[in-house]
Coordinates of C-alpha atoms and ligand atoms in Angstrom, one line a residue:
X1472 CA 71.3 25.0 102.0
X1473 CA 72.3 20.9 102.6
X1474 CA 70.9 20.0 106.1
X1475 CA 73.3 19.2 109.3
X1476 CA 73.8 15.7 109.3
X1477 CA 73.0 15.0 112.9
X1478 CA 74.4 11.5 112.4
X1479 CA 77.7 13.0 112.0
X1480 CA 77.8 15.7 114.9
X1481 CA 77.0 13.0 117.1
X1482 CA 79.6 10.2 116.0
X1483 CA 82.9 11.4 114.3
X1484 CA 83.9 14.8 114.0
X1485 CA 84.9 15.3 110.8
X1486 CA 88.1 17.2 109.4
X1487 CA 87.3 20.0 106.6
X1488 CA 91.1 19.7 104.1
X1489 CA 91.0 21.4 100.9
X1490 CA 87.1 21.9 100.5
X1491 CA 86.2 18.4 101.4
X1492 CA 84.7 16.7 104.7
X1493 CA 86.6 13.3 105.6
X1494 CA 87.5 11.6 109.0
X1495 CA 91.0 11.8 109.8
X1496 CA 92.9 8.2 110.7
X1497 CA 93.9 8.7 114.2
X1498 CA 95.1 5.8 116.9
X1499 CA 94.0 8.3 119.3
X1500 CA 90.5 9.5 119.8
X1501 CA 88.9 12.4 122.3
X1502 CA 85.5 12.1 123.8
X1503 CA 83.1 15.2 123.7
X1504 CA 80.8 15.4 126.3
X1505 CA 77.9 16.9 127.3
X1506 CA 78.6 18.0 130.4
X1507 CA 74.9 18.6 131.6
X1508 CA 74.4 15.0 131.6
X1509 CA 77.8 13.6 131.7
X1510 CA 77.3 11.4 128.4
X1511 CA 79.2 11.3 125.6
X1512 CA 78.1 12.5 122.5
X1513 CA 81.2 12.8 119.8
X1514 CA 84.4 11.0 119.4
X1515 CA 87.1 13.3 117.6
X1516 CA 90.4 11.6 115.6
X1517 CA 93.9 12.9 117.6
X1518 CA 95.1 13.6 114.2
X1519 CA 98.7 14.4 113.5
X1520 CA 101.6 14.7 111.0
X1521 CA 99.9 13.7 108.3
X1522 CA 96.6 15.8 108.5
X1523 CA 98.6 18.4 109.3
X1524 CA 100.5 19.1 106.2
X1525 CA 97.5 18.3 104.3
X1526 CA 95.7 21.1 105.5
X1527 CA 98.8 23.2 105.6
X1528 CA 99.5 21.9 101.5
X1529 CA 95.6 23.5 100.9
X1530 CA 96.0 26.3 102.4
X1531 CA 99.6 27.2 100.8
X1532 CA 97.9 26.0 97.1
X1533 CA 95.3 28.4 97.7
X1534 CA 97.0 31.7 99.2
X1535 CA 98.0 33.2 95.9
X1536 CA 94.9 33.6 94.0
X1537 CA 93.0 34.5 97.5
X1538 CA 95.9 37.0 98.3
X1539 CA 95.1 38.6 94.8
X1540 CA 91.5 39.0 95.4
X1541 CA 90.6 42.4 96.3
X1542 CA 89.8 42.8 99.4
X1543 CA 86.4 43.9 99.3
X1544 CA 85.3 40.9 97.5
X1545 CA 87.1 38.8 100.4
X1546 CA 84.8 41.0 102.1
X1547 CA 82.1 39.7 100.8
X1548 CA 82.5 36.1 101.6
X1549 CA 82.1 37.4 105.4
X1550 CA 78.9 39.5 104.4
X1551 CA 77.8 36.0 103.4
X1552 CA 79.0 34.0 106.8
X1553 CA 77.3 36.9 108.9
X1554 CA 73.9 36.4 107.2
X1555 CA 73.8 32.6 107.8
X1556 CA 75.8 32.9 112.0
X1557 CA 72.7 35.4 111.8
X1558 CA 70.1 32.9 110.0
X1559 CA 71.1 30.0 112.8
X1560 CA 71.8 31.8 115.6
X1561 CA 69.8 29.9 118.4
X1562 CA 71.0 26.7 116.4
X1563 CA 74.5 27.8 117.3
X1564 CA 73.5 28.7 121.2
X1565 CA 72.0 25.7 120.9
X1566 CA 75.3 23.6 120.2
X1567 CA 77.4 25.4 122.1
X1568 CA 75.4 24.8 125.5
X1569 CA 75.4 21.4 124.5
X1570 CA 79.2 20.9 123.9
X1571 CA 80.2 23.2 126.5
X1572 CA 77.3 23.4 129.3
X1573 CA 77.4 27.0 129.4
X1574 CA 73.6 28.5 130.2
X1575 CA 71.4 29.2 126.9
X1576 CA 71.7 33.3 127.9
X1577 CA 75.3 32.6 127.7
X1578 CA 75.6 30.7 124.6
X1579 CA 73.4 34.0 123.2
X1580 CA 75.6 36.4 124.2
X1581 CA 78.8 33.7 123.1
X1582 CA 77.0 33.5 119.7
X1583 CA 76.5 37.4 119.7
X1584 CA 80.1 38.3 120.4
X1585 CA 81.9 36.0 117.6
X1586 CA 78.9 37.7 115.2
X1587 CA 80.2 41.3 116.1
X1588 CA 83.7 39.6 115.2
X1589 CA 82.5 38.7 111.8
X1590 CA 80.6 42.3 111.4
X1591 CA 84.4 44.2 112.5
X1592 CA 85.7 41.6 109.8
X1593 CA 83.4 42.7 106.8
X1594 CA 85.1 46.6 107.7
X1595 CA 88.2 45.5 107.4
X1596 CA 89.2 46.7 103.7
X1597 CA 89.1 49.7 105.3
X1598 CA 91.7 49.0 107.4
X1599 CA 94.0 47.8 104.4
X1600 CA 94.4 51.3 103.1
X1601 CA 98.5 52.4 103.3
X1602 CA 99.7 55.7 103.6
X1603 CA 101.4 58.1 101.7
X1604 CA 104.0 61.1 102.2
X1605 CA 104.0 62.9 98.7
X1606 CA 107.8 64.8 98.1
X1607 CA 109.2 63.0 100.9
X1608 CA 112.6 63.9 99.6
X1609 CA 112.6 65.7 96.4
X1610 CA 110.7 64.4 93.6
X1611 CA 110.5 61.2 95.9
X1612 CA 107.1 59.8 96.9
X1613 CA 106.6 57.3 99.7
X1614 CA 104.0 55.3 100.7
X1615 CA 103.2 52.1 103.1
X1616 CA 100.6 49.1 102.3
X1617 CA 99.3 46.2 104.2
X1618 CA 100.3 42.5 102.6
X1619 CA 98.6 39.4 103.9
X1620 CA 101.2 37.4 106.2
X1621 CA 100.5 34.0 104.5
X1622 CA 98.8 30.5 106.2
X1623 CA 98.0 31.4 109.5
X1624 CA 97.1 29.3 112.1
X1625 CA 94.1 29.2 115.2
X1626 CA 94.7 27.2 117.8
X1627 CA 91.5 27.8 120.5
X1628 CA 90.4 27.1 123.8
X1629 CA 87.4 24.7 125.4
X1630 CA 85.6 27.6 127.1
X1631 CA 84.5 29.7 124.2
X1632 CA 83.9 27.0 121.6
X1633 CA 82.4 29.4 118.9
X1634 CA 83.5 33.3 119.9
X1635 CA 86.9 32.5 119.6
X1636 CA 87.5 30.9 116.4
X1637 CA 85.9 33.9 115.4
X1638 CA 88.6 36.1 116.9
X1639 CA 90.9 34.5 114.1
X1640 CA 89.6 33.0 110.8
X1641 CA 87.4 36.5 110.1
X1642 CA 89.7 38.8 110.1
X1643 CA 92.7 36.4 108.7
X1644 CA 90.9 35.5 105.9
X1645 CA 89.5 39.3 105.0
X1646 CA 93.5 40.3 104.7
X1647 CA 94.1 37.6 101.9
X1648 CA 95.3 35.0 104.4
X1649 CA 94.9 31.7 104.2
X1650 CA 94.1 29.5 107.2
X1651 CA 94.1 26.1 109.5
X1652 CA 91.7 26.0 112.8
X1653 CA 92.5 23.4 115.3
X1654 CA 89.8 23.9 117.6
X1655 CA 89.6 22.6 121.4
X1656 CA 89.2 18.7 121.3
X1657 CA 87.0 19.3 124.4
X1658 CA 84.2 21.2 122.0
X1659 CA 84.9 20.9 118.5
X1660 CA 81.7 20.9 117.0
X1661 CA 80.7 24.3 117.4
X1662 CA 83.9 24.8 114.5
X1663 CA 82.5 21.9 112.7
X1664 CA 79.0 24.1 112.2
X1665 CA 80.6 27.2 111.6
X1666 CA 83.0 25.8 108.6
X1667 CA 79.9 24.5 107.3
X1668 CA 78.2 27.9 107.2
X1669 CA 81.3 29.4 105.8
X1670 CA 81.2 26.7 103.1
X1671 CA 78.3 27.5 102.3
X1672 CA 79.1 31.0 101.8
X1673 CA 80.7 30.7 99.1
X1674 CA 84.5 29.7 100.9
X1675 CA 86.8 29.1 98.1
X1676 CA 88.8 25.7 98.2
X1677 CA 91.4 25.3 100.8
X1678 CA 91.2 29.2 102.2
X1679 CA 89.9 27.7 105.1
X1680 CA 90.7 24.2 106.1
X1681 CA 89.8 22.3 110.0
X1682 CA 92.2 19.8 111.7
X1683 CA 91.3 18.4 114.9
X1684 CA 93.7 17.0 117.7
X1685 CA 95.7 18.0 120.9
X1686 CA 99.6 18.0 121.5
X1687 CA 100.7 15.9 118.4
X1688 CA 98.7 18.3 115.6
X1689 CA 99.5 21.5 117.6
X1690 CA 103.5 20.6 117.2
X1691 CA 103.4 19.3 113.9
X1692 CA 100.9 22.9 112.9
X1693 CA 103.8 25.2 115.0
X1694 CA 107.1 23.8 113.4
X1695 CA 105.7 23.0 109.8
X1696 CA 107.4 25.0 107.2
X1697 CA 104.1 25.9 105.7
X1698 CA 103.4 28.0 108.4
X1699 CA 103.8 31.7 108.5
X1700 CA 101.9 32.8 111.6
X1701 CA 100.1 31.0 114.8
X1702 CA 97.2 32.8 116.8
X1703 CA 96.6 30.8 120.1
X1704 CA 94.4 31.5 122.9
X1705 CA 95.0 28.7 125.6
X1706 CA 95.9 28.3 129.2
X1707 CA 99.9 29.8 130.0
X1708 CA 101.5 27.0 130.2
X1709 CA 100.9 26.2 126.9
X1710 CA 100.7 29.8 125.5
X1711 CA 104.2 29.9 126.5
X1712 CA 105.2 26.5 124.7
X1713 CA 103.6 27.8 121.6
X1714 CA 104.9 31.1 121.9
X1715 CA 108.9 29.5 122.5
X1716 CA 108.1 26.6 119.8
X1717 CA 106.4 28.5 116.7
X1718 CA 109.0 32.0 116.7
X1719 CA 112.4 29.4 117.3
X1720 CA 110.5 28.2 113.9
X1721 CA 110.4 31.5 112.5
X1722 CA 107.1 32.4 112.9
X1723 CA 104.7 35.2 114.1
X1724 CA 102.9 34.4 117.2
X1725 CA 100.1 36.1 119.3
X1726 CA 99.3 33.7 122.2
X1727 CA 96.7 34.6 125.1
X1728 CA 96.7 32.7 128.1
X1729 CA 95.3 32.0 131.0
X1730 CA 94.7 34.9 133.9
X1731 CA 93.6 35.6 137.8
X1732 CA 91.5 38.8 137.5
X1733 CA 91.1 41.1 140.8
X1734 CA 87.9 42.7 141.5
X1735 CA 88.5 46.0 144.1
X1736 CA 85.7 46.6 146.3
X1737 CA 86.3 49.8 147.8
X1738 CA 84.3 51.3 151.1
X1739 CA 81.9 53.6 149.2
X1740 CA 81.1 51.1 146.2
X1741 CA 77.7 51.1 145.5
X1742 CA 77.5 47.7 147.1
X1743 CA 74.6 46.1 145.9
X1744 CA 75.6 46.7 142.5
X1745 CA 79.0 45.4 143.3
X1746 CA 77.7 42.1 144.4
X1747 CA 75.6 41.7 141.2
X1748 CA 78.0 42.4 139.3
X1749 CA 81.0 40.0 141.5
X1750 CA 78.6 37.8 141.1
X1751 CA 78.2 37.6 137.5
X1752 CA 81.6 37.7 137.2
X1753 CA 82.8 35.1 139.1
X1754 CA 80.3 32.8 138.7
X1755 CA 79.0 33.5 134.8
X1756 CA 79.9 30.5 132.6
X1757 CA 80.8 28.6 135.6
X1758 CA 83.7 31.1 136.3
X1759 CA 85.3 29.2 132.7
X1760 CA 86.5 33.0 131.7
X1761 CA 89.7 34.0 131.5
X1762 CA 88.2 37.6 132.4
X1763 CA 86.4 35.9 135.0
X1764 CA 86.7 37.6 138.4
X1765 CA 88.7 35.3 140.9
X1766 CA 89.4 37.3 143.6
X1767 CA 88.0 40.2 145.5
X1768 CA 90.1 42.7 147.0
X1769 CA 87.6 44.3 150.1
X1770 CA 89.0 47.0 150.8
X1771 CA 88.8 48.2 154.9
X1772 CA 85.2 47.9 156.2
X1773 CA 83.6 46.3 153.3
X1774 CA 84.4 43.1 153.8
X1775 CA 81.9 41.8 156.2
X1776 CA 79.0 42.8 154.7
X1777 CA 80.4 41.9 151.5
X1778 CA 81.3 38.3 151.9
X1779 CA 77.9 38.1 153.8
X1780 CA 76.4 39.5 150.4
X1781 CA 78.3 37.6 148.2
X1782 CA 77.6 34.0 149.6
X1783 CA 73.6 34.7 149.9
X1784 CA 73.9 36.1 146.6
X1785 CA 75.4 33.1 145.2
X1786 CA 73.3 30.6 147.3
X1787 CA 70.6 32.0 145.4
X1788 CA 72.1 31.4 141.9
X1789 CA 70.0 28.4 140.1
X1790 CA 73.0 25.9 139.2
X1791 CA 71.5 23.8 137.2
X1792 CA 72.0 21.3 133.9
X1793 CA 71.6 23.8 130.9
X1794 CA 71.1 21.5 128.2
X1795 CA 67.0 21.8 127.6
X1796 CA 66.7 23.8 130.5
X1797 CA 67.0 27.5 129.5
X1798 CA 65.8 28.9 132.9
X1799 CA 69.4 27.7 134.6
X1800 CA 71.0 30.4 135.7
X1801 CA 74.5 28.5 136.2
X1802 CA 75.7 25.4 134.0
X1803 CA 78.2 22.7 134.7
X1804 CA 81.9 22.8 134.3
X1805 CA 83.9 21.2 131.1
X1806 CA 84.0 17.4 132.5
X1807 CA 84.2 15.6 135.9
X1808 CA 88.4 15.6 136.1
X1809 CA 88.1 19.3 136.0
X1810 CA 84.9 19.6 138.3
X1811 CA 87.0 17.3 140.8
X1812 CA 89.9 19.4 140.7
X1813 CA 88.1 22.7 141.0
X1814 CA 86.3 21.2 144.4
X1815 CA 89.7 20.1 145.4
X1816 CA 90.6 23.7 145.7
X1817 CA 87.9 23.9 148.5
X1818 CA 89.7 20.9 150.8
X1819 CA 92.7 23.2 150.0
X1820 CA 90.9 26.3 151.1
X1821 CA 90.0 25.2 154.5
X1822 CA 94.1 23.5 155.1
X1823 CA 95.8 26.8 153.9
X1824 CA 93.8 28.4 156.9
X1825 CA 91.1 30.5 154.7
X1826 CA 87.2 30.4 155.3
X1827 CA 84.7 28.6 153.4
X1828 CA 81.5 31.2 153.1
X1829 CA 79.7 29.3 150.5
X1830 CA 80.6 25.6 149.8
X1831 CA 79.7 24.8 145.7
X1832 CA 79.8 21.0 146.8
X1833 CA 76.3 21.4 149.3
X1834 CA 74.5 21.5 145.2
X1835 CA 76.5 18.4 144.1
X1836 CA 73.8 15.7 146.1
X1837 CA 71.0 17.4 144.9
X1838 CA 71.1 18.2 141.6
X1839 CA 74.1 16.4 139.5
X1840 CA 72.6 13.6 138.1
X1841 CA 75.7 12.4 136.2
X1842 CA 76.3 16.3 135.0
X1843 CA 79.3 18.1 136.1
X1844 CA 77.6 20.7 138.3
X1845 CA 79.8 22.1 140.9
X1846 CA 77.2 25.5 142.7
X1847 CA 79.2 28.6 143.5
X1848 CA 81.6 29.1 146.0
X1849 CA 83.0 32.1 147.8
X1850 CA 86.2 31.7 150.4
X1851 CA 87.2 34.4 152.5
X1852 CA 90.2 35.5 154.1
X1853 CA 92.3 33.8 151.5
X1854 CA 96.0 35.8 151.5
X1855 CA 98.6 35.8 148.1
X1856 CA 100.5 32.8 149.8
X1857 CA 97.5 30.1 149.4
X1858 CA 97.2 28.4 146.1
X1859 CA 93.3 29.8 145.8
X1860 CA 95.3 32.9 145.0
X1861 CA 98.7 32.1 143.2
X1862 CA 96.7 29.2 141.0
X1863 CA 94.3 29.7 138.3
X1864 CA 91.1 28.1 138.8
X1865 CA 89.1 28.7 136.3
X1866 CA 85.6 27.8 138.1
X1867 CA 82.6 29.0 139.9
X1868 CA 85.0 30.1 143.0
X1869 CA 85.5 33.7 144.5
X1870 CA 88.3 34.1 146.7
X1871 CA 88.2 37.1 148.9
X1872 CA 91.2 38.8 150.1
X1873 CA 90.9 41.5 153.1
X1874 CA 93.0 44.6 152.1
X1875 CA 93.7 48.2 154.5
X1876 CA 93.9 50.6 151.4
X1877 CA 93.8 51.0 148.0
X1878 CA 97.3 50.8 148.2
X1879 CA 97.6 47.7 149.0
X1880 CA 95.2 46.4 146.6
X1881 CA 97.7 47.9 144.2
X1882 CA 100.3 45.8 145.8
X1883 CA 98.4 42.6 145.3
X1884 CA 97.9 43.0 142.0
X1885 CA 101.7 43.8 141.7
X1886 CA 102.7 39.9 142.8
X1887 CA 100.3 38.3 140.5
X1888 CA 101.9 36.6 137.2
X1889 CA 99.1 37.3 135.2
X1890 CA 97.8 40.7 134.3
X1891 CA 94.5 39.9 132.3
X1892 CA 91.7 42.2 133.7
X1893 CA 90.9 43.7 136.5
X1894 CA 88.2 46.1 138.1
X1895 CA 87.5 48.6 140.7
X1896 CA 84.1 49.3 142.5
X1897 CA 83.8 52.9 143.9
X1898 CA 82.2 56.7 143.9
X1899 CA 85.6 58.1 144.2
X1900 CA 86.6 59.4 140.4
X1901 CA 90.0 59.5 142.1
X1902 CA 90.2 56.3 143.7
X1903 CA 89.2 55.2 140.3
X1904 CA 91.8 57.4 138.5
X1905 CA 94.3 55.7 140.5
X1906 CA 93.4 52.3 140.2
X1907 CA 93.4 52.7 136.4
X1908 CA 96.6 54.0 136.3
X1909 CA 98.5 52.1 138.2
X1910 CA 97.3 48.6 138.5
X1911 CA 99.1 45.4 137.0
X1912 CA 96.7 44.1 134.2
X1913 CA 96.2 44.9 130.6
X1914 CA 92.0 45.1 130.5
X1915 CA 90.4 47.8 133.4
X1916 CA 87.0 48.0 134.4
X1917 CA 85.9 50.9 136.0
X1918 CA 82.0 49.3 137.9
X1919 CA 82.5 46.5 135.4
X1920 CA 82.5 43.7 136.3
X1921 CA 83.6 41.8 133.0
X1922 CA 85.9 44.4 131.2
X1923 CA 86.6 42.3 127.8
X1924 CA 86.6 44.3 125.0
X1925 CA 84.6 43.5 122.1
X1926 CA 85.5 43.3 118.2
X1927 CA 86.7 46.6 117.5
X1928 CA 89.1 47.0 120.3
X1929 CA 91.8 44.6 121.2
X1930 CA 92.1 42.1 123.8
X1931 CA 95.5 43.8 125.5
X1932 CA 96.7 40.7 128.7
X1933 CA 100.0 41.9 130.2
X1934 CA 102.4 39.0 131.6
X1935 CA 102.2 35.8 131.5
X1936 CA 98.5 36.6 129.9
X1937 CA 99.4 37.0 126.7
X1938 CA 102.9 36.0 125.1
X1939 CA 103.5 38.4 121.4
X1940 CA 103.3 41.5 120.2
X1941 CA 100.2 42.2 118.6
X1942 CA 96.7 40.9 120.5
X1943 CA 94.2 39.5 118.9
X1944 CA 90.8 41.8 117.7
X1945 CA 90.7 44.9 116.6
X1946 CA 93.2 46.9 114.3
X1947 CA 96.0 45.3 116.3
X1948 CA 94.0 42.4 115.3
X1949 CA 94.2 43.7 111.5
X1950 CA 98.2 44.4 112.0
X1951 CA 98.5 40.8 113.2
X1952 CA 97.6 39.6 109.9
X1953 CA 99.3 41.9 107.7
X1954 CA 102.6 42.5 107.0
X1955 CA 103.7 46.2 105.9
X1956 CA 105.7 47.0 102.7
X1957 CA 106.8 50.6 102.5
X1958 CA 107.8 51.8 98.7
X1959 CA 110.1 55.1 97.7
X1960 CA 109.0 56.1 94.1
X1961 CA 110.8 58.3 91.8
X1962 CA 109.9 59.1 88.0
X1963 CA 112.3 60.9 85.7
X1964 CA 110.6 63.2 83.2
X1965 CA 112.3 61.6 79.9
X1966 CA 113.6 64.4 77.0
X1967 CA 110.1 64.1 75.3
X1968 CA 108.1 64.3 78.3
X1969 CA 110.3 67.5 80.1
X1970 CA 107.9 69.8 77.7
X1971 CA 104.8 68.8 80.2
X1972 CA 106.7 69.7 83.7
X1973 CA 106.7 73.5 84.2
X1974 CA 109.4 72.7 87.2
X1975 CA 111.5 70.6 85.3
X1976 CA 111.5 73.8 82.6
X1977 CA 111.9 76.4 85.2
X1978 CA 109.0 77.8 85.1
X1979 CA 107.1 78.1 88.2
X1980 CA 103.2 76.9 88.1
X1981 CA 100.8 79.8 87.7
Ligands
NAD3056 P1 94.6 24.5 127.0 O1 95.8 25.3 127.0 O2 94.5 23.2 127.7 O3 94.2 24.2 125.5 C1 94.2 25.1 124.5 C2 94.6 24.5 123.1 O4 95.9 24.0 123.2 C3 93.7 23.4 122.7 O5 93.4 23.5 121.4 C4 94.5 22.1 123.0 O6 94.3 21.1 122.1 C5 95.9 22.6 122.9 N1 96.9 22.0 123.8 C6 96.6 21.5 125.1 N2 97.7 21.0 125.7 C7 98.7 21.2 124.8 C8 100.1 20.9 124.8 N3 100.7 20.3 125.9 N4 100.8 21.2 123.7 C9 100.3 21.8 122.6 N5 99.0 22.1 122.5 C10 98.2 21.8 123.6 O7 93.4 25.5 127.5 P2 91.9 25.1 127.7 O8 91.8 24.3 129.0 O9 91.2 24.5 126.5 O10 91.2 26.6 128.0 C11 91.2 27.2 129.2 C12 92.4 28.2 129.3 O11 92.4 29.1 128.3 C13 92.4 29.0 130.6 O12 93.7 29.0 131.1 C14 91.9 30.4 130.2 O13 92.3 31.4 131.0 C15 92.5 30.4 128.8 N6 91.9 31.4 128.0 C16 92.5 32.6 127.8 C17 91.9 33.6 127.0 C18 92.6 34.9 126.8 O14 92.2 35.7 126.0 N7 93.7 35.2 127.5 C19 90.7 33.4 126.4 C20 90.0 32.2 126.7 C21 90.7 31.2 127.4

């Protein structure tokens, strides 16, 4: 197995086109920090037209002979790529926490997740098995099968630099696709390390092939005629530009975006549990999830001792740089323009007329040193007219909004444009019952704090979450990638066969 060449990780980040490793000509360049100490530590080409339909050209060149492999030997290959994710799995934690600043635990149970991606992916032959409806008319047989789409596309986020790529490529790949990952030019590195692995693996040239860029690649990827489908996971604004740009151009979409999940305290919830898990919700991975809990709903009396609760609890929370440091309990955010615009939101807080409980920016003194540490925040009395409700935020900071009933919880969640996830904290199987039933988001926890499914179900945002038809993971996952061919079958016994049929003679069977 060839050795990472740390020279290259750390200077250009290279593009992988039809089985070889180059670095694309850009004018533009990206910087990839670290954000635990603020320096930079790769410079990634703003590729565009060009590398695009290079990549796109592999991956079309190479679809027919990996379409025609059977699917358990495309199986295979991902037997393979588990093995080695598995071999270098703190190596992989490793990279992520340094690309992305997330805590080491995190970047575990990020490494963990994309693996159990990967394992869903090695079952998926399974999955490719049609159906049939013997005499479905007479002496007609029927029957459905699963064809691969074609060259699909990933386009992925900053915030989980190595799960989500492994949403797509897996399962693409295992249903005779071929593919093109454009990862986040925020954290590319972590895609760099897992195409390596793959290559290794065994990867046949130009099945998988990685481009590297922001708007100009995206467009040229989502209106080349090369392209048969685009997966996208991203923030709404541009979920919705992919979404509008890649079906006008005749392609299959499923784009995720970005989310303001709703965590229901209600009177009788269990409350240190609740704060525990609040806590980890809205301040795990520096509150960079899209299932990350941004506000809590206190329902009635709760709310004192809950905010009370909440801002010790997070006061407590060691914020810390992550990279080398693998007791931190919270890491930085993504780079200082974001870290700055996330504090912002506090200033904002305090105008709109809400309550700062816990103020993040009390850490920022003590312990930056050039990372972009912001500590955990909590705001109370925040109501659906203030931006720290209608925006998404996507960093360490809880709004809480005081609610009568669980009625009007309900109601809350009924005004917000996203419909990601959302939770309830109670005893009451009934309150629960209701909650579950009727709130406005795709993903319900029930005392969970995080309810994101893993492989084998799908990820299911409502609204302006997600923007398609079919959602990434799972079978819907498998149904994304496949298109369906149904076929009608009739045989007519010739003269010198009829001798064989006892119906055709008129003869019953015995
Ligand atoms: P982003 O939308 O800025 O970027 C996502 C991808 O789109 C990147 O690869 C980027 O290069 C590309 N891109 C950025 N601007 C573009 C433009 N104008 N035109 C075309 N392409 C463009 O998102 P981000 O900041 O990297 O990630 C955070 C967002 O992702 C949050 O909103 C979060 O909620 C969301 N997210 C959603 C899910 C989900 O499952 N719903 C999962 C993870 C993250």
């Amino acid at each position: 197995m060839p050795e990472v060449d740390a020279a290259r990780l750390v200077a250009e980040v290279p593009q992988f086109v039809n089985g070889a490793w180059s670095v694309a000509s850009a004018t533009q360049r990206g910087e990839v920090f670290n954000p635990s100490t603020g320096k930079v530590i790769a410079s990634v080409p703003l590729a565009g037209g060009s590398a695009a339909d290079a990549a796109v050209d592999a991956a079309r060149t190479a679809l027919p002979a990996w379409a025609e492999t059977p699917a358990v030997e495309r199986a295979r290959l991902m037997f393979a790529f588990r093995q080695r994710v598995e071999n270098h799995f703190d190596e992989l934690a490793r990279l992520v926490t340094r690309e992305h600043g997330k805590t080491h635990a995190e970047a575990r149970a990020e490494v963990q997740r994309g693996l159990e991606m990967v394992e869903f992916a090695c079952s998926v032959p399974a999955l490719l098995a049609g159906d049939t409806f013997p005499q479905l008319a007479n002496g007609v047989d029927g029957e459905t099968n699963r064809h691969p789409v074609g060259v699909c596309v990933g386009i992925t986020p900053y915030n989980f630099p190595h799960m989500v790529p492994l949403w797509m490529f897996p399962i693409a790949l295992v249903c005779g696709n071929t593919f093109v990952l454009k990862p986040s030019e925020k954290v590319p590195l972590s895609s760099v390390r897992l195409v390596e692995l793959l290559e290794e693996s065994g990867l046949p040239t130009g099945v998988l092939n990685l481009v590297h860029g922001g708007k100009d690649m995206v467009d040229a990827l989502l209106t080349h005629a090369g392209v048969d489908a685009v997966s996208f996971v991203g923030s709404t604004v541009v979920a919705k530009h992919v979404y509008t740009t890649a079906t006008a151009h005749g392609k299959r979409v499923q784009a995720a975006g970005g989310a303001k999940n709703h965590l229901v305290v209600m009177p009788d919830a269990e409350l240190d549990q609740a704060v525990k898990a609040l806590a980890a919700s809205a301040f795990g991975c520096a509150g960079q999830r899209c299932m990350a809990g941004s506000v809590a709903l206190a329902v009635g009396s709760v709310a004192d001792a809950l905010v009370e609760r909440l801002a010790s609890h997070g006061r407590s929370i060691d914020a810390a740089p992550t990279d080398g440091n693998d007791a931190a309990e919270m890491g930085p955010l993504i780079n200082a323009g974001h870290r700055d615009r996330v504090a912002g939101y506090l200033d904002t807080a305090t105008r709109e007329g809400a309550t700062v409980a816990l103020d993040g920016r009390d850490l920022e003194a003590a312990k930056k040193n050039g990372s972009f540490l912001l500590g955990p925040s909590v705001v109370d009395r925040v109501t659906p007219d203030m931006s720290l409700w209608t925006d998404e935020i996507f960093g360490p900071v809880l709004s809480v909004v005081r609610v009568e009933t669980l009625d009007d919880a309900i109601a809350v969640g009924d005004r917000c444009p996203y419909g990601n996830g959302a939770s309830i904290f109670t005893k009451s199987g009934y309150a629960a019952r209701e909650f579950k039933r009727r709130f406005n988001a795709g993903m319900i926890g029930v005392n969970v704090g995080v309810p994101a499914p893993m492989a084998w179900l799908p990820f299911t945002g409502w609204n302006q979450s997600f923007f398609g038809d079919l959602h990434i993971q799972g079978t819907e996952g498998v149904h994304f990638y496949t298109r369906q061919k149904m076929t009608l079958t009739r045989w007519f016994a010739s003269a010198d066969e009829s001798h064989h049929d006892p119906v055709w003679k008129g003869q019953k069977p015995q």
